[in-house]
Tab-separated table of C-alpha atoms and ligand atoms in Angstrom:
chain	number	residue	atom	x	y	z
X	1	UNK	CA	-0.001	0.001	0.000
X	2	UNK	CA	1.344	3.376	-1.038
X	3	UNK	CA	1.704	6.285	1.359
X	4	UNK	CA	-1.356	8.536	0.948
X	5	UNK	CA	0.515	11.526	2.365
X	6	UNK	CA	2.741	11.321	-0.725
X	7	UNK	CA	-0.161	11.122	-3.159
X	8	UNK	CA	-0.282	14.510	-4.946
X	9	UNK	CA	-3.750	15.975	-4.584
X	10	UNK	CA	-5.671	19.248	-4.593
X	11	UNK	CA	-7.540	20.445	-1.535
X	12	UNK	CA	-10.601	22.399	-2.600
X	13	UNK	CA	-12.708	22.543	0.549
X	14	UNK	CA	-11.014	24.066	3.576
X	15	UNK	CA	-12.265	27.032	5.601
X	16	UNK	CA	-10.015	29.727	6.978
X	17	UNK	CA	-10.357	29.551	10.779
X	18	UNK	CA	-11.531	25.943	10.558
X	19	UNK	CA	-8.129	24.999	9.177
X	20	UNK	CA	-6.420	25.819	12.483
X	21	UNK	CA	-4.877	23.141	14.646
X	22	UNK	CA	-6.071	22.881	18.228
X	23	UNK	CA	-2.625	23.945	19.482
X	24	UNK	CA	-2.647	27.082	17.370
X	25	UNK	CA	-6.147	27.977	18.509
X	26	UNK	CA	-5.030	27.561	22.116
X	27	UNK	CA	-2.089	29.900	21.410
X	28	UNK	CA	-4.287	32.520	19.783
X	29	UNK	CA	-6.854	32.344	22.581
X	30	UNK	CA	-4.170	32.777	25.244
X	31	UNK	CA	-2.465	35.603	23.403
X	32	UNK	CA	-5.740	37.456	23.004
X	33	UNK	CA	-7.113	36.615	26.441
X	34	UNK	CA	-10.175	35.075	24.835
X	35	UNK	CA	-11.986	32.253	26.599
X	36	UNK	CA	-13.011	29.439	24.289
X	37	UNK	CA	-15.222	26.453	25.155
X	38	UNK	CA	-13.146	23.644	26.635
X	39	UNK	CA	-14.658	21.263	24.106
X	40	UNK	CA	-12.867	23.184	21.339
X	41	UNK	CA	-9.519	22.429	22.887
X	42	UNK	CA	-9.991	18.777	23.755
X	43	UNK	CA	-9.473	17.714	20.148
X	44	UNK	CA	-12.901	16.247	19.563
X	45	UNK	CA	-15.457	19.027	19.988
X	46	UNK	CA	-18.299	17.255	18.237
X	47	UNK	CA	-17.936	14.052	20.247
X	48	UNK	CA	-21.522	13.904	21.420
X	49	UNK	CA	-24.433	11.582	20.726
X	50	UNK	CA	-25.444	11.814	17.069
X	51	UNK	CA	-28.708	13.481	18.026
X	52	UNK	CA	-26.820	16.379	19.619
X	53	UNK	CA	-24.549	17.137	16.706
X	54	UNK	CA	-25.749	19.365	14.028
X	55	UNK	CA	-25.373	22.752	12.702
X	56	UNK	CA	-26.007	25.042	15.662
X	57	UNK	CA	-23.455	23.428	17.931
X	58	UNK	CA	-20.948	23.562	15.090
X	59	UNK	CA	-21.668	27.212	14.336
X	60	UNK	CA	-21.351	28.235	17.990
X	61	UNK	CA	-17.945	26.564	18.233
X	62	UNK	CA	-16.782	27.996	14.913
X	63	UNK	CA	-17.778	31.493	16.015
X	64	UNK	CA	-15.882	31.009	19.290
X	65	UNK	CA	-12.758	30.035	17.356
X	66	UNK	CA	-13.152	32.931	14.951
X	67	UNK	CA	-13.305	35.353	17.885
X	68	UNK	CA	-9.646	34.491	18.594
X	69	UNK	CA	-8.507	35.805	15.199
X	70	UNK	CA	-7.992	39.513	15.707
X	71	UNK	CA	-5.063	40.824	13.735
X	72	UNK	CA	-3.183	40.740	10.472
X	73	UNK	CA	-0.557	38.545	12.121
X	74	UNK	CA	-3.233	36.042	13.169
X	75	UNK	CA	-4.596	35.929	9.641
X	76	UNK	CA	-1.159	35.423	8.112
X	77	UNK	CA	-0.455	32.676	10.610
X	78	UNK	CA	-3.609	30.818	9.625
X	79	UNK	CA	-2.735	30.864	5.925
X	80	UNK	CA	0.856	29.829	6.554
X	81	UNK	CA	-0.085	26.955	8.852
X	82	UNK	CA	-2.831	25.745	6.515
X	83	UNK	CA	-0.326	25.656	3.647
X	84	UNK	CA	2.309	23.887	5.741
X	85	UNK	CA	-0.165	21.272	6.974
X	86	UNK	CA	-1.498	20.699	3.478
X	87	UNK	CA	1.951	20.392	1.933
X	88	UNK	CA	2.868	17.797	4.565
X	89	UNK	CA	-0.146	15.790	3.428
X	90	UNK	CA	0.779	15.773	-0.241
X	91	UNK	CA	-1.520	18.600	-1.217
X	92	UNK	CA	-0.027	20.430	-4.184
X	93	UNK	CA	-2.863	22.892	-4.586
X	94	UNK	CA	-4.933	24.458	-1.803
X	95	UNK	CA	-7.957	26.621	-2.586
X	96	UNK	CA	-8.631	28.098	0.840
X	97	UNK	CA	-12.062	29.554	1.482
X	98	UNK	CA	-12.468	32.771	3.438
X	99	UNK	CA	-15.326	35.095	4.255
X	100	UNK	CA	-13.371	38.289	5.006
X	101	UNK	CA	-16.331	39.946	6.756
X	102	UNK	CA	-15.578	38.711	10.267
X	103	UNK	CA	-11.906	39.676	10.150
X	104	UNK	CA	-12.452	43.044	8.470
X	105	UNK	CA	-13.002	45.049	11.693
X	106	UNK	CA	-9.484	44.199	12.902
X	107	UNK	CA	-7.632	45.175	9.740
X	108	UNK	CA	-9.537	48.160	8.395
X	109	UNK	CA	-12.191	46.635	6.153
X	110	UNK	CA	-12.967	43.790	3.793
X	111	UNK	CA	-10.534	44.992	1.131
X	112	UNK	CA	-7.462	44.881	3.406
X	113	UNK	CA	-8.739	41.599	4.830
X	114	UNK	CA	-8.752	40.030	1.361
X	115	UNK	CA	-5.417	41.582	0.427
X	116	UNK	CA	-3.766	40.253	3.581
X	117	UNK	CA	-5.028	36.748	2.845
X	118	UNK	CA	-3.866	36.928	-0.774
X	119	UNK	CA	-0.450	38.231	0.180
X	120	UNK	CA	-0.120	35.538	2.833
X	121	UNK	CA	-1.194	32.917	0.291
X	122	UNK	CA	1.524	34.013	-2.092
X	123	UNK	CA	4.153	33.923	0.646
X	124	UNK	CA	2.970	30.541	1.924
X	125	UNK	CA	3.065	29.106	-1.602
X	126	UNK	CA	6.711	30.037	-1.945
X	127	UNK	CA	7.584	28.903	1.570
X	128	UNK	CA	5.945	25.483	1.411
X	129	UNK	CA	6.137	24.492	-2.253
X	130	UNK	CA	2.380	24.369	-2.776
X	131	UNK	CA	-0.005	26.550	-4.763
X	132	UNK	CA	-2.300	28.396	-2.361
X	133	UNK	CA	-5.170	30.220	-4.034
X	134	UNK	CA	-8.228	31.766	-2.413
X	135	UNK	CA	-11.988	31.333	-2.621
X	136	UNK	CA	-13.888	34.347	-1.307
X	137	UNK	CA	-17.115	33.171	0.282
X	138	UNK	CA	-20.280	35.054	1.098
X	139	UNK	CA	-22.583	33.974	3.897
X	140	UNK	CA	-26.161	32.819	3.527
X	141	UNK	CA	-27.109	34.468	6.783
X	142	UNK	CA	-26.135	37.941	5.590
X	143	UNK	CA	-27.930	40.161	3.096
X	144	UNK	CA	-27.557	39.135	-0.572
X	145	UNK	CA	-26.289	42.655	-1.287
X	146	UNK	CA	-23.300	41.871	0.923
X	147	UNK	CA	-22.672	38.875	-1.305
X	148	UNK	CA	-22.648	41.117	-4.362
X	149	UNK	CA	-20.140	43.430	-2.686
X	150	UNK	CA	-17.901	40.472	-1.921
X	151	UNK	CA	-18.256	39.141	-5.468
X	152	UNK	CA	-17.166	42.501	-6.886
X	153	UNK	CA	-14.234	42.582	-4.495
X	154	UNK	CA	-13.259	39.003	-5.386
X	155	UNK	CA	-13.469	39.848	-9.090
X	156	UNK	CA	-10.747	42.481	-8.688
X	157	UNK	CA	-8.235	39.809	-7.734
X	158	UNK	CA	-9.366	37.075	-10.135
X	159	UNK	CA	-6.696	34.734	-11.431
X	160	UNK	CA	-5.571	31.145	-11.224
X	161	UNK	CA	-2.213	31.257	-9.538
X	162	UNK	CA	-0.944	31.423	-5.964
X	163	UNK	CA	-2.158	34.497	-4.120
X	164	UNK	CA	-5.071	35.073	-6.467
X	165	UNK	CA	-8.823	34.647	-6.060
X	166	UNK	CA	-10.004	31.630	-8.027
X	167	UNK	CA	-13.540	31.153	-6.813
X	168	UNK	CA	-16.608	32.570	-5.150
X	169	UNK	CA	-18.464	30.557	-2.525
X	170	UNK	CA	-21.573	30.673	-0.407
X	171	UNK	CA	-21.357	29.156	3.030
X	172	UNK	CA	-23.089	28.940	6.398
X	173	UNK	CA	-26.412	27.247	7.220
X	174	UNK	CA	-27.797	25.859	3.963
X	175	UNK	CA	-31.316	26.175	5.347
X	176	UNK	CA	-30.998	29.955	5.715
X	177	UNK	CA	-31.740	32.519	3.059
X	178	UNK	CA	-33.153	32.103	-0.425
X	179	UNK	CA	-30.691	30.632	-2.868
X	180	UNK	CA	-32.131	32.608	-5.786
X	181	UNK	CA	-31.326	35.835	-3.933
X	182	UNK	CA	-27.634	35.097	-4.482
X	183	UNK	CA	-27.971	34.623	-8.240
X	184	UNK	CA	-26.723	38.134	-9.037
X	185	UNK	CA	-23.630	37.757	-6.873
X	186	UNK	CA	-22.698	34.547	-8.640
X	187	UNK	CA	-23.239	36.160	-12.018
X	188	UNK	CA	-20.740	38.890	-11.077
X	189	UNK	CA	-18.256	36.218	-9.997
X	190	UNK	CA	-18.679	34.057	-13.092
X	191	UNK	CA	-18.397	37.081	-15.406
X	192	UNK	CA	-15.030	37.795	-13.797
X	193	UNK	CA	-13.878	34.264	-14.576
X	194	UNK	CA	-14.157	32.979	-11.021
X	195	UNK	CA	-15.308	29.448	-10.292
X	196	UNK	CA	-18.756	29.318	-8.677
X	197	UNK	CA	-18.394	27.057	-5.641
X	198	UNK	CA	-21.415	27.341	-3.331
X	199	UNK	CA	-22.209	24.889	-0.562
X	200	UNK	CA	-25.301	22.729	-1.149
X	201	UNK	CA	-26.738	19.256	-0.741
X	202	UNK	CA	-25.413	18.893	2.785
X	203	UNK	CA	-28.084	19.912	5.295
X	204	UNK	CA	-30.715	19.912	2.556
X	205	UNK	CA	-31.402	17.150	0.058
X	206	UNK	CA	-31.385	16.730	-3.708
X	207	UNK	CA	-34.180	19.260	-4.280
X	208	UNK	CA	-31.857	21.964	-3.071
X	209	UNK	CA	-29.002	20.652	-5.191
X	210	UNK	CA	-31.313	21.252	-8.160
X	211	UNK	CA	-32.008	24.794	-6.997
X	212	UNK	CA	-28.278	25.452	-6.590
X	213	UNK	CA	-27.616	24.094	-10.094
X	214	UNK	CA	-30.334	26.239	-11.636
X	215	UNK	CA	-29.801	29.471	-9.726
X	216	UNK	CA	-26.056	29.633	-9.131
X	217	UNK	CA	-24.699	27.553	-12.057
X	218	UNK	CA	-21.848	26.137	-9.987
X	219	UNK	CA	-18.565	24.728	-11.261
X	220	UNK	CA	-18.275	22.798	-8.014
X	221	UNK	CA	-20.618	22.233	-5.098
X	222	UNK	CA	-19.398	22.201	-1.515
X	223	UNK	CA	-20.544	18.770	-0.330
X	224	UNK	CA	-23.421	17.986	-2.727
X	225	UNK	CA	-23.398	14.469	-1.311
X	226	UNK	CA	-27.155	14.327	-0.977
X	227	UNK	CA	-27.498	14.515	-4.757
X	228	UNK	CA	-27.043	10.767	-4.382
X	229	UNK	CA	-30.605	10.519	-3.043
X	230	UNK	CA	-32.151	11.328	-6.420
X	231	UNK	CA	-30.729	9.687	-9.557
X	232	UNK	CA	-32.071	12.464	-11.795
X	233	UNK	CA	-30.318	15.131	-9.739
X	234	UNK	CA	-27.108	13.138	-9.621
X	235	UNK	CA	-27.345	12.722	-13.401
X	236	UNK	CA	-27.663	16.489	-13.756
X	237	UNK	CA	-24.575	17.005	-11.589
X	238	UNK	CA	-22.576	14.525	-13.660
X	239	UNK	CA	-23.875	15.741	-17.029
X	240	UNK	CA	-23.094	19.329	-16.070
X	241	UNK	CA	-19.534	18.423	-15.147
X	242	UNK	CA	-20.097	19.876	-11.662
X	243	UNK	CA	-17.491	18.608	-9.236
X	244	UNK	CA	-18.438	17.674	-5.679
X	245	UNK	CA	-16.222	18.650	-2.762
X	246	UNK	CA	-16.914	15.672	-0.528
X	247	UNK	CA	-15.893	15.952	3.135
X	248	UNK	CA	-16.667	12.651	4.899
X	249	UNK	CA	-15.495	13.601	8.406
X	250	UNK	CA	-17.522	16.804	8.250
X	251	UNK	CA	-20.639	14.911	7.203
X	252	UNK	CA	-20.316	12.659	10.219
X	253	UNK	CA	-19.424	15.537	12.565
X	254	UNK	CA	-22.578	17.386	11.590
X	255	UNK	CA	-24.760	14.299	11.721
X	256	UNK	CA	-25.528	14.351	7.974
X	257	UNK	CA	-24.580	10.664	8.088
X	258	UNK	CA	-24.201	8.502	11.201
X	259	UNK	CA	-20.798	7.130	10.203
X	260	UNK	CA	-18.215	7.412	7.425
X	261	UNK	CA	-19.395	4.142	5.882
X	262	UNK	CA	-22.746	5.803	5.182
X	263	UNK	CA	-21.212	8.681	3.184
X	264	UNK	CA	-22.153	7.815	-0.426
X	265	UNK	CA	-18.632	8.244	-1.787
X	266	UNK	CA	-18.722	5.019	-3.777
X	267	UNK	CA	-22.143	5.794	-5.258
X	268	UNK	CA	-21.040	9.256	-6.377
X	269	UNK	CA	-17.845	7.992	-7.993
X	270	UNK	CA	-19.618	5.047	-9.631
X	271	UNK	CA	-22.187	7.454	-11.092
X	272	UNK	CA	-19.349	9.317	-12.788
X	273	UNK	CA	-19.251	12.365	-10.533
X	274	UNK	CA	-16.010	14.297	-10.223
X	275	UNK	CA	-15.183	14.089	-6.528
X	276	UNK	CA	-12.579	16.131	-4.651
X	277	UNK	CA	-12.125	15.026	-1.062
X	278	UNK	CA	-11.777	17.805	1.503
X	279	UNK	CA	-11.385	18.312	5.234
X	280	UNK	CA	-13.776	21.291	5.570
X	281	UNK	CA	-12.842	22.281	9.153
X	282	UNK	CA	-10.102	20.149	10.734
X	283	UNK	CA	-10.362	22.200	13.925
X	284	UNK	CA	-13.935	21.078	14.461
X	285	UNK	CA	-13.915	17.648	12.855
X	286	UNK	CA	-10.595	16.448	14.200
X	287	UNK	CA	-9.301	15.134	10.896
X	288	UNK	CA	-7.321	16.575	8.025
X	289	UNK	CA	-7.004	15.879	4.313
X	290	UNK	CA	-5.132	12.577	4.294
X	291	UNK	CA	-7.650	11.171	6.782
X	292	UNK	CA	-10.349	11.541	4.117
X	293	UNK	CA	-8.264	9.485	1.657
X	294	UNK	CA	-7.527	6.956	4.403
X	295	UNK	CA	-11.265	6.624	4.969
X	296	UNK	CA	-11.817	6.045	1.247
X	297	UNK	CA	-9.225	3.268	1.433
X	298	UNK	CA	-10.148	1.585	4.683
X	299	UNK	CA	-13.883	2.207	4.906
X	300	UNK	CA	-14.947	2.377	1.262
X	301	UNK	CA	-12.419	-0.095	-0.141
X	302	UNK	CA	-10.742	2.172	-2.727
X	303	UNK	CA	-7.529	0.591	-3.956
X	304	UNK	CA	-4.457	2.622	-4.897
X	305	UNK	CA	-5.572	3.055	-8.523
X	306	UNK	CA	-8.963	4.347	-7.389
X	307	UNK	CA	-7.335	6.624	-4.814
X	308	UNK	CA	-5.097	8.010	-7.560
X	309	UNK	CA	-8.254	8.653	-9.593
X	310	UNK	CA	-9.716	10.609	-6.669
X	311	UNK	CA	-6.548	12.686	-6.524
X	312	UNK	CA	-6.695	13.272	-10.294
X	313	UNK	CA	-10.318	14.374	-9.958
X	314	UNK	CA	-9.373	16.876	-7.276
X	315	UNK	CA	-6.614	18.309	-9.475
X	316	UNK	CA	-8.842	18.530	-12.540
X	317	UNK	CA	-11.589	20.237	-10.501
X	318	UNK	CA	-9.139	22.831	-9.198
X	319	UNK	CA	-8.538	26.163	-10.884
X	320	UNK	CA	-4.838	25.539	-11.339
X	321	UNK	CA	-3.356	26.512	-14.721
X	322	UNK	CA	-3.183	23.887	-17.463
X	323	UNK	CA	0.602	23.744	-17.021
X	324	UNK	CA	0.329	23.184	-13.278
X	325	UNK	CA	-2.357	20.551	-13.711
X	326	UNK	CA	-0.243	18.610	-16.187
X	327	UNK	CA	2.679	18.548	-13.749
X	328	UNK	CA	0.420	17.557	-10.845
X	329	UNK	CA	-1.215	14.757	-12.834
X	330	UNK	CA	2.194	13.453	-13.882
X	331	UNK	CA	3.145	13.344	-10.215
X	332	UNK	CA	0.056	11.247	-9.497
X	333	UNK	CA	1.127	8.831	-12.251
X	334	UNK	CA	4.555	8.610	-10.631
X	335	UNK	CA	2.977	7.821	-7.242
X	336	UNK	CA	0.992	4.996	-8.800
X	337	UNK	CA	3.772	3.608	-10.977
X	338	UNK	CA	5.177	0.268	-9.860
X	339	UNK	CA	8.369	0.674	-7.845
X	340	UNK	CA	11.506	0.328	-9.948
X	341	UNK	CA	13.398	-2.880	-9.253
X	342	UNK	CA	16.284	-2.189	-6.870
X	343	UNK	CA	19.747	-3.487	-7.782
X	344	UNK	CA	20.486	-6.669	-5.859
X	345	UNK	CA	22.381	-5.539	-2.790
X	346	UNK	CA	24.373	-8.740	-2.573
X	347	UNK	CA	25.605	-8.704	-6.173
X	348	UNK	CA	29.298	-9.369	-6.401
X	349	UNK	CA	29.564	-10.455	-2.807
X	350	UNK	CA	29.334	-14.209	-3.408
X	351	UNK	CA	33.074	-14.616	-3.753
X	352	UNK	CA	33.821	-12.996	-0.433
L	1	LIG	ZN1	-17.616	23.961	4.095
């Protein structure tokens, strides 16, 4: 069995504060004198009966963590550590998702907040040998006009390389807000060449995946796993070439599925969907990127060839340049290639 931490892959679903390690959160909390719930620091904050998981507990904990991020230095640290952790797990391309709104008050507005993240992404790319690009995400629980403002801001920094904005997302509680109200924001983003990458099909089922497809015309859907509940919707996802950012540990942490075995990873792949595994929020779900690939191997029975296909899917679904993608895909081929025969160590020793 090959080492999954050496499998080159793209990480397309990781949130800014949610990418923190528990140790770093503890540091930030101490430095800022902020009290955070003990459950956030014990390494398994969502370890409760399945009936008590769910969105509101998650959101409360995420907000508590976010309250520890209060300066440019904190923001730069998050990007740098996310890049370092990803690179150590074989990620060659990270598209980190950030809603700058919550950090804006500490750095003078949403524009500086975005520019700090982009600058940090560029620096982290060079420091850790990984491409770090940014997805700017609006929130469902804020006014759709805020989303348009963010889309216009994101459009100013549109590109495909490290330190550029590659996508526009829509996050927070899927059950909040009207999806069609965000149509205009996504049009602004798409017109600027950004990938449309809203969340959907996580807390709501396939009907909402259809709404997301129709209203937001996504290139990728964050989660989208519940498209598997309706073959016609899953067909539409596949036919439209819409990639799914599947985050098994997150699904279990939020009680979308009772256990990793119930995440329909195999069904989605077998249906022909482009799947990119992601960690979503390692801080809250206690597992990072390689853990998702390990789960595909150990729980869903993916062999090395199938795991390489998952990695290829993630790279193809990324917004990396054609040149970068070709190099990344070649590296996947090299990971999967049979080991070269080693010269016989004892050759020539027989006569001794
Ligand atoms: Zn997410």
